[in-house]
XYZ file of C-alpha atoms in Angstrom:
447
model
C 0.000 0.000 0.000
C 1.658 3.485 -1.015
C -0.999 5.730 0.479
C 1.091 6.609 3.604
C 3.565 8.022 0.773
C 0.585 9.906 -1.241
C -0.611 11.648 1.902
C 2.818 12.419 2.995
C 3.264 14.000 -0.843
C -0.113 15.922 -0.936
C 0.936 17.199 2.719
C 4.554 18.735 0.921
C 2.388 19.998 -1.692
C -0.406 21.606 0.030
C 1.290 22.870 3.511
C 3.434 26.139 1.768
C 0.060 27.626 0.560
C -1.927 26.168 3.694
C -0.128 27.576 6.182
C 0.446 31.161 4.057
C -0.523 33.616 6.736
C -0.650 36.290 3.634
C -3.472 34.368 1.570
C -7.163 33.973 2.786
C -8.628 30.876 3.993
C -11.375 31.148 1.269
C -8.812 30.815 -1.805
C -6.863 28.456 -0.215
C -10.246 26.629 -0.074
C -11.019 27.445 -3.560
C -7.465 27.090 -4.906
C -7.141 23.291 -4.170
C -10.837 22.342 -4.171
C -11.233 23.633 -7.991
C -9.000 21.264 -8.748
C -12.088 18.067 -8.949
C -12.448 18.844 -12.245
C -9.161 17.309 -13.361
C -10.506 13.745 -12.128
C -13.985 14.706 -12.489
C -14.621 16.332 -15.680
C -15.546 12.792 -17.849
C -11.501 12.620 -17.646
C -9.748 10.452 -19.648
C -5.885 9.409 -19.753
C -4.799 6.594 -22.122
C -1.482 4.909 -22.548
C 0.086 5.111 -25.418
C 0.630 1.637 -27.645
C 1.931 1.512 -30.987
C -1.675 -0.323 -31.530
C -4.020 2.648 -29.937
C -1.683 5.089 -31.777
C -2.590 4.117 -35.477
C -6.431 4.356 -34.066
C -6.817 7.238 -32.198
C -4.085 9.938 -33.816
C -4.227 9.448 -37.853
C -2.713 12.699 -37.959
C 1.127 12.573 -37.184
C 3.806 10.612 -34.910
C 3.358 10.791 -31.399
C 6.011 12.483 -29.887
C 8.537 11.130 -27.074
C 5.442 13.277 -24.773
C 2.867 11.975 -25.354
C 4.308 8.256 -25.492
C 5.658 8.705 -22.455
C 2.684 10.505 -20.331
C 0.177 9.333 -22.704
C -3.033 11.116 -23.864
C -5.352 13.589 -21.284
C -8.581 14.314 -22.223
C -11.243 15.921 -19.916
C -14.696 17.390 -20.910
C -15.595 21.493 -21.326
C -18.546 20.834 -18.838
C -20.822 18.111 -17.410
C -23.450 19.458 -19.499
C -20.831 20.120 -22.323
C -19.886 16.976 -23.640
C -16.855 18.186 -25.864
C -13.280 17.127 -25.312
C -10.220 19.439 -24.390
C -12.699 22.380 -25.587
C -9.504 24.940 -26.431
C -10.997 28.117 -26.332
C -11.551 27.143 -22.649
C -8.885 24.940 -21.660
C -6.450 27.834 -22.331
C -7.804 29.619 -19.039
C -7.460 26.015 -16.926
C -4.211 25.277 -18.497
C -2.376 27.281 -15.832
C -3.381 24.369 -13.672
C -1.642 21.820 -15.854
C 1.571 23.919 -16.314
C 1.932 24.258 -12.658
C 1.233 20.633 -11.736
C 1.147 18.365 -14.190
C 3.492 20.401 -17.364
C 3.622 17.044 -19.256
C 0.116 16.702 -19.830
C -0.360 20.573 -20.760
C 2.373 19.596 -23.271
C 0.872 16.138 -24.088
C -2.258 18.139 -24.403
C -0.878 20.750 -26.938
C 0.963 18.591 -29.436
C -2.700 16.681 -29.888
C -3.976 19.963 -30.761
C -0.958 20.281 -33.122
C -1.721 17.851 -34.664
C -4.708 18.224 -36.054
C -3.701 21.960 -37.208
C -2.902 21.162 -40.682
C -5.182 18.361 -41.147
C -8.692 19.215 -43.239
C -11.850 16.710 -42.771
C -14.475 17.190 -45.533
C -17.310 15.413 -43.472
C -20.369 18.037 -43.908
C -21.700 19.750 -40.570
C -24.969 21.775 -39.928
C -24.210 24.769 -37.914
C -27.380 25.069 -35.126
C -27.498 28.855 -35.326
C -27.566 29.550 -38.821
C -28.029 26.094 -40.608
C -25.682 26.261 -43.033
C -23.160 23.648 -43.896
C -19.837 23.268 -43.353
C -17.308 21.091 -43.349
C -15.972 19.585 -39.606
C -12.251 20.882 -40.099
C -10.480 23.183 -42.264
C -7.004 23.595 -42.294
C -4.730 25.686 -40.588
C -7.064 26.691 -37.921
C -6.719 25.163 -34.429
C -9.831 22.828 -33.505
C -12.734 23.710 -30.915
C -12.843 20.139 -29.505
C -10.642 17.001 -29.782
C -14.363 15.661 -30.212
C -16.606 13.702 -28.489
C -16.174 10.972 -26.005
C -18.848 8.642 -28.081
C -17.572 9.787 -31.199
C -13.854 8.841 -31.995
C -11.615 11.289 -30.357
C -8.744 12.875 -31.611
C -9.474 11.954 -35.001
C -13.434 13.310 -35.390
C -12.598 16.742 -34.030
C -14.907 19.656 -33.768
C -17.872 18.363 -32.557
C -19.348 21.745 -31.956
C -21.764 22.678 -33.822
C -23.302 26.127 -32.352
C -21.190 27.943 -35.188
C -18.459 27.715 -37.191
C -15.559 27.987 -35.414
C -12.403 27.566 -38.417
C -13.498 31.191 -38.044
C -13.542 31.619 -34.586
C -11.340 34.524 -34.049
C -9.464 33.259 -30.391
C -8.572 29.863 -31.067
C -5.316 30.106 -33.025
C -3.744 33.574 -30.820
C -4.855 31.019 -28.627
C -2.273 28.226 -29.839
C 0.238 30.998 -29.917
C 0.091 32.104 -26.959
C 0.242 28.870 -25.086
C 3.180 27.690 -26.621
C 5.112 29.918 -25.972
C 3.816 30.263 -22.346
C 4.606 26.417 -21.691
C 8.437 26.854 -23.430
C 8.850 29.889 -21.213
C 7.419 27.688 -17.834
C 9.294 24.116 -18.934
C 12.439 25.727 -21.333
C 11.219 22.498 -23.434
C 13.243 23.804 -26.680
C 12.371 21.169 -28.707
C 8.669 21.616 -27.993
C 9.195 24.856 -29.238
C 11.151 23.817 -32.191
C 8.199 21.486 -33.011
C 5.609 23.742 -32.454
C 7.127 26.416 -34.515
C 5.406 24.709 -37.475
C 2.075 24.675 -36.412
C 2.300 28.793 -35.170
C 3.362 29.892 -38.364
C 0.122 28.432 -40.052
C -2.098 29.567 -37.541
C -0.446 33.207 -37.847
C -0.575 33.012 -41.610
C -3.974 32.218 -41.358
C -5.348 34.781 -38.608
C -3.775 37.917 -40.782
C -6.345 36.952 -43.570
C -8.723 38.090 -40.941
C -7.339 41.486 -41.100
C -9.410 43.007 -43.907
C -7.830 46.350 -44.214
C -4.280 45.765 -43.398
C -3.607 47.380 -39.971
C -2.431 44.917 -38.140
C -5.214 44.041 -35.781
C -7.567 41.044 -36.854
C -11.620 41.666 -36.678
C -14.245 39.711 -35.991
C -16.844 39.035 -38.243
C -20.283 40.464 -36.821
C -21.350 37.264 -35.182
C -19.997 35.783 -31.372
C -16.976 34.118 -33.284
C -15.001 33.576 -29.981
C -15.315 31.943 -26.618
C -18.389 34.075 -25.900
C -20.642 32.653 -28.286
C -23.446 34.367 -27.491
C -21.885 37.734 -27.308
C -21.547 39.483 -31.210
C -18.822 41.686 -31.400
C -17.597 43.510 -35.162
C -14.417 44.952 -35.999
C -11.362 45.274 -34.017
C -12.045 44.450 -30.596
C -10.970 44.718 -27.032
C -11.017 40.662 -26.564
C -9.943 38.944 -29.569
C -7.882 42.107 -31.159
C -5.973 41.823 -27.227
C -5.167 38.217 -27.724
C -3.816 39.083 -31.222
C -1.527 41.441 -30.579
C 0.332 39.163 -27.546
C 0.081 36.203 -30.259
C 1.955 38.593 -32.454
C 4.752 39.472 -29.712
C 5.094 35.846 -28.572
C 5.889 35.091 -32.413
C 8.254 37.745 -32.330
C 10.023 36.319 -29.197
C 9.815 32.667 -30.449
C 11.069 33.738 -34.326
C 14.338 35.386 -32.347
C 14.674 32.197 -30.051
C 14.880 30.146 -33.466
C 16.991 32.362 -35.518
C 13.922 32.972 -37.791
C 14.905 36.344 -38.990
C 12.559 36.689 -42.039
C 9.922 35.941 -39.724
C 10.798 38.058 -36.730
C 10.897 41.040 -39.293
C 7.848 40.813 -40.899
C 5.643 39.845 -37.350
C 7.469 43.109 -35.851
C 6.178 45.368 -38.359
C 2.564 43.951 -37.949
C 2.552 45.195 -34.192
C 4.183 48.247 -34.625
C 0.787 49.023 -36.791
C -1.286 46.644 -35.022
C -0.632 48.236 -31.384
C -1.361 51.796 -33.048
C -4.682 50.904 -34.320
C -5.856 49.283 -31.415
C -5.196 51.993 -29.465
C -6.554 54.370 -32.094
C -9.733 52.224 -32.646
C -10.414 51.128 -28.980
C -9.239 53.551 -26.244
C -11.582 55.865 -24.495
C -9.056 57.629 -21.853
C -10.489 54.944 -19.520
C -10.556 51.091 -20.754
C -10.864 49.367 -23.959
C -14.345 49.351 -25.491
C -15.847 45.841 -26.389
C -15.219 46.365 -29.822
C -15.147 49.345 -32.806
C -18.843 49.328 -34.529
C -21.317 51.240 -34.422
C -23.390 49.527 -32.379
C -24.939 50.627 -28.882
C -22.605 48.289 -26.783
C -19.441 49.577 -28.762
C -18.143 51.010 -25.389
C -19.387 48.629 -23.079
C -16.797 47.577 -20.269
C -15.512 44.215 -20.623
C -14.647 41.908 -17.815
C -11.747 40.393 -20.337
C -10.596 43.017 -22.076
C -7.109 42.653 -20.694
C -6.658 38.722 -21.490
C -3.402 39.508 -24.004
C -1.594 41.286 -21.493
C -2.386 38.499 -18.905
C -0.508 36.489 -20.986
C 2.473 38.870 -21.789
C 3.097 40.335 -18.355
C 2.900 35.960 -17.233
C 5.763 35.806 -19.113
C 8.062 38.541 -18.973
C 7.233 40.061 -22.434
C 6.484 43.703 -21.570
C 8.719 47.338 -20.558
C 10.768 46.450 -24.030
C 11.123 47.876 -27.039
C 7.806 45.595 -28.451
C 5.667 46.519 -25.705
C 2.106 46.054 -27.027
C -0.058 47.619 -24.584
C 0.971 50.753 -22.706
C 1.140 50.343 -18.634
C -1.206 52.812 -17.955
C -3.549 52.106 -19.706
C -3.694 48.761 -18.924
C -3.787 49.791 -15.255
C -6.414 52.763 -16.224
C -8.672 49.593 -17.587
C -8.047 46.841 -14.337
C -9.101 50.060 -12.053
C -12.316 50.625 -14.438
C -13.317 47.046 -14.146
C -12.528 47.128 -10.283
C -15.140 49.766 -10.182
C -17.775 49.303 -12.935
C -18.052 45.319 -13.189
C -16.926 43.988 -9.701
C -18.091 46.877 -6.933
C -21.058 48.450 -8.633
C -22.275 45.319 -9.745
C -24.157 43.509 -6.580
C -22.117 45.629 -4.018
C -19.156 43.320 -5.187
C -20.398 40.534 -3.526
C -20.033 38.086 -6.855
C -17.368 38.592 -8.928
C -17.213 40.343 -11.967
C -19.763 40.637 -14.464
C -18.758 40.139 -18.185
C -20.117 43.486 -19.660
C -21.077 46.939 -17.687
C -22.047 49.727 -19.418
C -20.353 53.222 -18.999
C -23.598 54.553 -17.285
C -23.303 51.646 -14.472
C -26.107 49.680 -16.004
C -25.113 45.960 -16.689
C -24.985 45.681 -20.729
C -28.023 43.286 -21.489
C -27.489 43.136 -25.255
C -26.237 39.305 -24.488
C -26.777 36.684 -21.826
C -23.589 36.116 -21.668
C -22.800 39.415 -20.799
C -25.151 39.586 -18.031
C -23.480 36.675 -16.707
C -20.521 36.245 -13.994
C -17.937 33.901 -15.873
C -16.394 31.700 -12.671
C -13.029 31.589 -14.770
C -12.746 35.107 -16.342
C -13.484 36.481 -12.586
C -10.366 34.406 -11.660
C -8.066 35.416 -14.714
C -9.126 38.866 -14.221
C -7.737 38.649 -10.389
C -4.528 37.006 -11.555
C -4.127 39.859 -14.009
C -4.473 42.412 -10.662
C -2.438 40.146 -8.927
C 0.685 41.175 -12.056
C -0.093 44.404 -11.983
C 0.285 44.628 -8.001
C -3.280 45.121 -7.331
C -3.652 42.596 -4.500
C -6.611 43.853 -2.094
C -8.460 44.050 -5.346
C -7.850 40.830 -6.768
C -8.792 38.686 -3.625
C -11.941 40.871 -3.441
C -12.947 40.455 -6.471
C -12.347 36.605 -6.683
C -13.902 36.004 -3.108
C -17.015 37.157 -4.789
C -16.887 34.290 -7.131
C -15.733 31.259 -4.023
C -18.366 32.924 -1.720
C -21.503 32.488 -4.094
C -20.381 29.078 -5.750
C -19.576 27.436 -2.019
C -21.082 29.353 0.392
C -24.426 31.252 -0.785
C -25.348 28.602 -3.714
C -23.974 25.133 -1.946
C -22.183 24.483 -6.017
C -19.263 23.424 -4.485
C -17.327 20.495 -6.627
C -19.571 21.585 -9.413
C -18.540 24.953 -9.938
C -20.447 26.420 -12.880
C -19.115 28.467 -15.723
C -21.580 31.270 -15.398
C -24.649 32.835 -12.924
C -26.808 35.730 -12.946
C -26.945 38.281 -10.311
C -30.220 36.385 -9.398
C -30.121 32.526 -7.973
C -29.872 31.073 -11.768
C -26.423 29.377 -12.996
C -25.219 27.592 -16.118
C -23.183 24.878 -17.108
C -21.999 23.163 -13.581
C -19.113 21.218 -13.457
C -16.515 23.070 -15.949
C -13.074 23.193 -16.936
C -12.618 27.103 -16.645
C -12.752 27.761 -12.642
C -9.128 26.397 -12.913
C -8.051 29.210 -14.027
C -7.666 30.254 -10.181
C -4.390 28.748 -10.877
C -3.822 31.676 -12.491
C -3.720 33.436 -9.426
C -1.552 31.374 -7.669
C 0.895 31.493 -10.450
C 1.007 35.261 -10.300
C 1.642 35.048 -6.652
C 4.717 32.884 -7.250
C 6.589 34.595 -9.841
C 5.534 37.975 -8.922
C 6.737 37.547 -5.037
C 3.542 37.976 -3.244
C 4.183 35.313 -0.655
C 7.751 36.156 0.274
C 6.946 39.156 2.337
């Protein structure tokens, strides 16, 4: 029996952040308890065998990764039966960096390879109707598929819209590699992935219609909130663009890719320009740049890019993308719009406020508290040094899921500031991880 040795582990594990006299009991609750999902989400984890490889990849050689830590699967919900959903995943993955790195890595180079595959099989998209086909190339998959379907090779099993032109997934891609080399300093991971970027960049600049270096979404909710139209550049997607574009530039220096590192740097000197030009009030980012009523509604997520960026070390140089203050103009605007005047703070931050204080009801999904963007928003305070507001503003989120609602172990992607909830049991709430990653590296817990 080894359990002696497994508590005796966990204890090791658990006791630095336990008996942290600087971090409230409720996160340390919520930090560690969060953590169900990775068992309980439908999880699977299968062994490789040169038999179960030529039936569940059909896409490339496994790599010494994944034959050595096998495959990790785990669903986007309970309700949500899609595999290794990626537009999600890429908030929980700071879980899997921190704890488990070989399955975030076993994890991406599945989604790698499927990037340049193409599956003709014709789809019906709910919303609209039309037809499409299941994959496209060079566009990084929704879903590794479904666990009664035949994962990892019937991918995208979506079928809301169309997401090959989802505008998040591949910055997405980008921005995780190169997140995971800088965590691990796995250079041939990033050698190997190189590939696979360099299609999904190629690919996301035909999204910029009139050449100014910021990609725009297409008039329908072509991202993770799929519910939630946006047009035109935007504060969300045109965010995660710009860091994709800057973590290209890093990686294309890291690999000597000179051509490459030229031609990406020129796209965010323009890019960074027009989203400024396009997006910023004086205050925060507006949701995006149409004409529409909600233009300059405040947005929860609006600073996702720079989460990424200031994670790992990629800002105060000479390719800075977003400027400091205004990126600390936009956390205190959130602070005050979507967290305090929203319920008297009391649950977290709401995905859209308007500038009047009203909460922006042109979507659901805005109207809703996102478990996981509450948490990446906190870890993006924590980076920026904004501490009291961070644990405020997630302590909304632990206090409603485990102590007003009793959701504990099934925390649910999204509630309204009345007693309705949707989608319990999901994969984003680990992005509290975040958090505890920004206490680490930033020295939060040394004082």
């Amino acid at each position: 029996m080894n359990y002696p040795e497994w508590e005796r582990k966990i204890e090791d594990w658990q006791n630095p952040i336990i008996q942290c006299k600087l971090l409230p009991s409720w996160y340390k609750s919520a930090l560690f308890n969060e953590l169900y999902y990775v068992s309980d989400g439908g999880t699977v984890w299968v062994e490789y065998t040169e038999e179960s490889n030529g039936i569940m990849s059909g896409h490339e050689p496994n790599t010494q990764v994944v034959k050595q830590y096998g495959r990790f699967a785990y669903l986007e919900g309970h309700e949500y039966r899609m595999f290794n959903t990626y537009d999600v995943h890429f908030y929980a993955s700071f879980a899997f960096l921190m704890l488990w790195p070989q399955l975030q890595l076993s994890l991406q180079y599945d989604i790698a390879a499927t990037i340049l595959q193409e599956d003709s099989e014709v789809m019906i998209e709910h919303f609209s109707g039309k037809k499409r086909k299941r994959k496209i190339a060079d566009v990084v998959p929704h879903d590794i598929g479904d666990p009664e379907g035949e994962p990892w090779i019937l991918v995208n099993e979506y079928l809301q819209h169309d997401t090959s032109d989802w505008k998040d997934l591949n910055p997405k891609f980008v921005l995780q590699v190169y997140r995971d080399y800088y965590v691990t300093r796995d250079f041939q991971y990033l050698r190997e992935m190189w590939p696979k970027v360099q299609a999904v960049m190629i690919k996301s600049l035909s999204w910029d219609k009139d050449d100014d270096g910021i990609i725009e979404n297409s008039g329908y909710a072509d991202q993770t909130f799929d519910m939630w139209k946006v047009s035109g550049a935007s504060a969300y997607t045109g965010g995660l663009w710009l860091a994709a574009v800057r973590m290209t530039i890093e990686m294309a220096k890291i690999l000597n890719q000179e051509d490459d590192y030229m031609k990406y740097s020129e796209i965010l000197a323009k890019g960074k320009v027009s989203y400024e030009d396009k997006l910023w009030n004086g205050r925060y980012y507006n949701y995006d740049s149409s004409k529409k009523s909600y233009k300059d509604s405040i947005m929860a997520a609006q600073t996702v890019g720079h989460w990424y960026l200031k994670a790992c070390d990629l800002v105060g140089d000479q390719h800075e993308v977003f400027p400091s203050h205004h990126i600390r103009s936009s956390l205190d605007t959130v602070y005050q719009m979507n967290v305090l005047r929203f319920q008297q703070g009391t649950l977290g931050a709401v995905n859209g406020m308007r500038p009047d204080g009203k909460v922006d009801t042109a979507s659901m999904q805005a109207e809703e508290v996102w478990t996981g963007i509450t948490y990446a928003l906190a870890a993006t305070m924590i980076q920026e040094g904004m501490l009291d507001e961070a644990f405020r503003t997630a302590s909304g989120v632990y206090k409603t899921v485990y102590e007003r609602t009793g959701l504990g172990f099934q925390t649910p992607e999204g509630y309204f500031a009345k007693s309705e909830y949707r989608a319990l049991g999901y994969m984003r709430p680990m992005a509290i991880w975040g958090m505890q990653y920004a206490l680490e590296k930033f020295g939060h817990l040394q004082k």
